[in-house]
Amino acid sequence: MVIEIPELFSADEVRSFRQALEQADWADGRATAGHRAAQVKENEQLALDHPLARQLADRVLARLMQTPLFIAAALPSRVLQPRFSRYDGRGHYGNHVDNAIFPIPGTGEHLRSDVSSTLFLSDPDEYDGGELMIEDMFGTHAVKLPAGHLIVYPGSSLHRVAPVTRGTRFASFFWTQSFVAAPERRRLLLELDGAIQSVASDHPEHGSIDTLTQVYHNLLRQWSST
């Protein structure tokens, strides 16, 4: 399930992100990739312990928890600190699957990467190439969104970033451990939640709303890993 969340950040907010990122010191992105992924990765990333990385990550995390569509789609149990990438000069990231388990820095704990997300911080006309290519059971999705928009997709997906042949592609990316690990179950819950919201909006007194809500929460209770 590939879901677009528009305008997670406004144009003015993205501008403040970009001003800070354009002046930052960047490191080789291969340092944070697994053995297989490092062989097909060529980009730059902001070091996790960089003060700017923590500051911007906190802004992303706070906004996510205020975004109903992200919460409904990801059913987040915990979110790994967002990271920031920079692609230019034919920078790319070949076909790969994200690591299933990530250590949570400084905690000794780990996170299961059920859901992957990319927040675009460059507008499509600022660079050529750089599409996020996501493969799933419905085919290949080429994703290149306006700055401030977020794409959410299963962490189990094979995906890649096409070479950037002009300009610079800035983005943030991160992983979420969901209360519901199975993507097909998250999809059903999202569809059910959407149906409940639609009925409640159009027919607020309809007698089926309570029944549908009960079904939703009982499924969530049954399928949740908590």
Short mmCIF file of C-alpha atoms in Angstrom, two decimals:
data_model
loop_
_atom_site.label_atom_id
_atom_site.label_comp_id
_atom_site.label_asym_id
_atom_site.label_seq_id
_atom_site.Cartn_x
_atom_site.Cartn_y
_atom_site.Cartn_z
CA MET A 1 0.00 0.00 0.00
CA VAL A 2 1.56 3.27 -1.20
CA ILE A 3 -0.02 6.37 0.31
CA GLU A 4 0.69 10.03 -0.41
CA ILE A 5 0.26 12.51 2.43
CA PRO A 6 0.21 16.00 0.91
CA GLU A 7 1.59 19.12 2.56
CA LEU A 8 3.02 17.58 5.69
CA PHE A 9 5.01 20.81 5.72
CA SER A 10 4.15 24.11 4.06
CA ALA A 11 6.34 25.83 1.48
CA ASP A 12 7.62 28.27 4.11
CA GLU A 13 8.47 25.43 6.47
CA VAL A 14 10.29 23.53 3.73
CA ARG A 15 12.23 26.68 2.92
CA SER A 16 13.55 26.82 6.49
CA PHE A 17 14.57 23.14 6.27
CA ARG A 18 16.39 23.76 3.02
CA GLN A 19 18.24 26.84 4.21
CA ALA A 20 19.65 24.82 7.08
CA LEU A 21 20.42 21.70 5.01
CA GLU A 22 22.16 23.61 2.23
CA GLN A 23 24.72 24.91 4.73
CA ALA A 24 25.26 21.60 6.58
CA ASP A 25 28.25 19.27 6.46
CA TRP A 26 27.31 16.05 4.68
CA ALA A 27 28.79 12.56 5.02
CA ASP A 28 29.00 9.58 2.66
CA GLY A 29 25.61 7.85 2.77
CA ARG A 30 27.13 4.39 2.39
CA ALA A 31 28.25 4.52 6.03
CA THR A 32 24.68 3.84 7.20
CA ALA A 33 23.77 1.16 4.62
CA GLY A 34 23.83 -2.60 5.09
CA HIS A 35 26.40 -4.70 3.24
CA ARG A 36 24.26 -5.32 0.15
CA ALA A 37 22.74 -1.83 0.03
CA ALA A 38 26.14 -0.13 0.34
CA GLN A 39 27.14 -1.65 -3.01
CA VAL A 40 24.35 0.19 -4.86
CA LYS A 41 24.18 3.43 -2.86
CA GLU A 42 25.74 6.74 -3.83
CA ASN A 43 24.47 9.76 -1.92
CA GLU A 44 25.21 11.96 1.07
CA GLN A 45 23.52 11.98 4.46
CA LEU A 46 23.49 14.20 7.51
CA ALA A 47 25.17 12.38 10.40
CA LEU A 48 22.64 11.20 12.99
CA ASP A 49 24.54 12.92 15.80
CA HIS A 50 24.72 16.24 13.94
CA PRO A 51 22.81 18.87 16.01
CA LEU A 52 20.85 19.93 12.94
CA ALA A 53 19.78 16.33 12.26
CA ARG A 54 18.27 16.02 15.73
CA GLN A 55 16.59 19.42 15.52
CA LEU A 56 14.96 18.77 12.14
CA ALA A 57 14.07 15.19 13.06
CA ASP A 58 12.18 16.41 16.12
CA ARG A 59 10.16 18.74 13.90
CA VAL A 60 9.26 15.87 11.56
CA LEU A 61 8.29 13.55 14.43
CA ALA A 62 6.12 16.19 16.08
CA ARG A 63 4.27 16.86 12.82
CA LEU A 64 3.72 13.15 12.14
CA MET A 65 1.96 12.73 15.47
CA GLN A 66 -0.39 15.57 14.46
CA THR A 67 -1.24 14.03 11.08
CA PRO A 68 -4.33 11.78 11.18
CA LEU A 69 -3.67 10.12 7.81
CA PHE A 70 -0.16 9.06 8.82
CA ILE A 71 -1.45 7.64 12.11
CA ALA A 72 -4.30 5.80 10.35
CA ALA A 73 -2.02 4.40 7.64
CA ALA A 74 1.03 3.47 9.73
CA LEU A 75 -0.59 2.77 13.12
CA PRO A 76 2.75 3.80 14.64
CA SER A 77 4.10 2.07 17.71
CA ARG A 78 7.45 3.85 17.43
CA VAL A 79 9.25 5.87 14.75
CA LEU A 80 13.00 5.81 14.20
CA GLN A 81 14.73 9.19 14.13
CA PRO A 82 14.23 10.68 10.65
CA ARG A 83 17.37 10.96 8.54
CA PHE A 84 18.26 13.42 5.80
CA SER A 85 19.76 12.69 2.38
CA ARG A 86 21.23 14.68 -0.51
CA TYR A 87 21.53 13.41 -4.10
CA ASP A 88 23.29 15.21 -6.95
CA GLY A 89 25.88 14.56 -9.66
CA ARG A 90 24.21 11.26 -10.70
CA GLY A 91 23.73 10.23 -7.08
CA HIS A 92 21.42 7.24 -6.83
CA TYR A 93 20.39 4.28 -4.69
CA GLY A 94 19.93 1.00 -6.57
CA ASN A 95 17.39 -1.73 -5.88
CA HIS A 96 17.32 -2.71 -2.21
CA VAL A 97 15.08 -3.76 0.64
CA ASP A 98 15.39 -1.86 3.89
CA ASN A 99 16.83 -3.68 6.89
CA ALA A 100 14.10 -5.51 8.79
CA ILE A 101 15.48 -4.47 12.20
CA PHE A 102 17.18 -1.20 13.17
CA PRO A 103 18.93 -0.41 16.46
CA ILE A 104 17.50 2.61 18.26
CA PRO A 105 20.57 4.73 19.07
CA GLY A 106 21.41 5.11 22.72
CA THR A 107 18.71 2.73 24.00
CA GLY A 108 19.89 -0.83 23.43
CA GLU A 109 16.47 -1.47 21.87
CA HIS A 110 15.47 -2.25 18.28
CA LEU A 111 12.73 -1.26 15.85
CA ARG A 112 11.07 -3.44 13.20
CA SER A 113 10.78 -1.50 9.92
CA ASP A 114 7.16 -2.26 8.98
CA VAL A 115 6.61 1.07 7.21
CA SER A 116 9.06 3.17 5.17
CA SER A 117 8.49 6.88 4.53
CA THR A 118 10.13 9.58 2.41
CA LEU A 119 9.52 13.28 2.90
CA PHE A 120 10.42 15.25 -0.24
CA LEU A 121 12.29 18.50 0.45
CA SER A 122 12.96 19.53 -3.18
CA ASP A 123 10.32 20.38 -5.75
CA PRO A 124 10.21 18.22 -8.91
CA ASP A 125 11.36 21.07 -11.17
CA GLU A 126 14.54 21.53 -9.12
CA TYR A 127 16.11 18.28 -10.33
CA ASP A 128 15.92 15.69 -13.10
CA GLY A 129 15.69 12.01 -12.26
CA GLY A 130 15.62 11.09 -8.60
CA GLU A 131 12.28 9.30 -8.70
CA LEU A 132 11.59 6.93 -5.82
CA MET A 133 10.70 3.65 -7.56
CA ILE A 134 8.63 1.31 -5.38
CA GLU A 135 7.73 -2.22 -6.46
CA ASP A 136 4.74 -4.00 -4.99
CA MET A 137 2.09 -6.52 -6.01
CA PHE A 138 0.41 -3.89 -8.20
CA GLY A 139 3.53 -3.02 -10.20
CA THR A 140 6.17 -0.28 -10.00
CA HIS A 141 5.29 3.17 -8.68
CA ALA A 142 7.45 6.13 -9.75
CA VAL A 143 7.15 8.76 -7.03
CA LYS A 144 8.37 12.35 -7.32
CA LEU A 145 6.31 14.63 -5.10
CA PRO A 146 6.25 18.36 -4.38
CA ALA A 147 8.42 19.55 -1.50
CA GLY A 148 6.67 19.03 1.83
CA HIS A 149 4.74 15.95 0.67
CA LEU A 150 5.26 12.51 2.27
CA ILE A 151 5.05 9.03 0.72
CA VAL A 152 4.37 6.01 2.95
CA TYR A 153 4.92 2.42 1.75
CA PRO A 154 5.64 -1.07 3.14
CA GLY A 155 9.15 -1.54 4.47
CA SER A 156 9.23 -4.93 2.77
CA SER A 157 9.04 -3.32 -0.70
CA LEU A 158 11.88 -3.52 -3.18
CA HIS A 159 12.68 0.09 -4.09
CA ARG A 160 15.34 2.42 -5.48
CA VAL A 161 16.14 6.07 -6.16
CA ALA A 162 16.81 6.82 -9.84
CA PRO A 163 20.00 8.74 -10.69
CA VAL A 164 19.77 12.51 -10.28
CA THR A 165 21.09 14.01 -13.52
CA ARG A 166 20.47 17.69 -12.80
CA GLY A 167 20.10 19.74 -9.63
CA THR A 168 19.91 18.44 -6.08
CA ARG A 169 17.34 16.21 -4.40
CA PHE A 170 16.94 16.75 -0.65
CA ALA A 171 14.73 14.40 1.34
CA SER A 172 14.08 12.96 4.78
CA PHE A 173 13.43 9.26 5.27
CA PHE A 174 12.54 7.11 8.24
CA TRP A 175 11.00 3.83 9.40
CA THR A 176 8.04 3.05 11.60
CA GLN A 177 7.25 -0.01 13.67
CA SER A 178 3.52 -0.47 13.43
CA PHE A 179 1.16 -1.93 16.00
CA VAL A 180 0.01 -4.11 13.07
CA ALA A 181 2.96 -5.72 11.30
CA ALA A 182 1.14 -7.20 8.28
CA PRO A 183 0.71 -4.63 5.45
CA GLU A 184 -2.48 -6.24 4.13
CA ARG A 185 -4.08 -5.89 7.57
CA ARG A 186 -3.01 -2.25 7.84
CA ARG A 187 -4.59 -1.65 4.43
CA LEU A 188 -7.89 -3.19 5.52
CA LEU A 189 -7.92 -1.15 8.73
CA LEU A 190 -7.18 2.04 6.80
CA GLU A 191 -10.01 1.34 4.36
CA LEU A 192 -12.39 0.58 7.23
CA ASP A 193 -11.34 3.72 9.08
CA GLY A 194 -11.93 5.76 5.93
CA ALA A 195 -15.41 4.26 5.51
CA ILE A 196 -16.27 5.07 9.12
CA GLN A 197 -15.11 8.67 8.71
CA SER A 198 -17.12 9.02 5.50
CA VAL A 199 -20.34 7.68 7.02
CA ALA A 200 -19.86 9.78 10.16
CA SER A 201 -19.38 12.91 8.03
CA ASP A 202 -22.35 12.34 5.69
CA HIS A 203 -24.73 10.67 8.16
CA PRO A 204 -23.59 11.46 11.73
CA GLU A 205 -26.61 9.77 13.31
CA HIS A 206 -26.39 6.58 11.24
CA GLY A 207 -26.75 3.51 13.44
CA SER A 208 -23.96 1.60 11.71
CA ILE A 209 -21.21 3.97 12.91
CA ASP A 210 -20.95 2.39 16.35
CA THR A 211 -20.98 -1.12 14.89
CA LEU A 212 -18.29 -0.30 12.33
CA THR A 213 -16.18 1.38 15.01
CA GLN A 214 -16.54 -1.70 17.19
CA VAL A 215 -15.40 -3.92 14.31
CA TYR A 216 -12.41 -1.64 13.65
CA HIS A 217 -11.20 -1.70 17.25
CA ASN A 218 -11.82 -5.41 17.67
CA LEU A 219 -9.75 -6.13 14.56
CA LEU A 220 -7.03 -3.80 15.83
CA ARG A 221 -7.13 -5.55 19.19
CA GLN A 222 -6.86 -8.95 17.49
CA TRP A 223 -4.09 -8.00 15.07
CA SER A 224 -2.02 -5.69 17.25
CA SER A 225 1.38 -6.87 18.44
CA THR A 226 0.85 -5.05 21.74
#
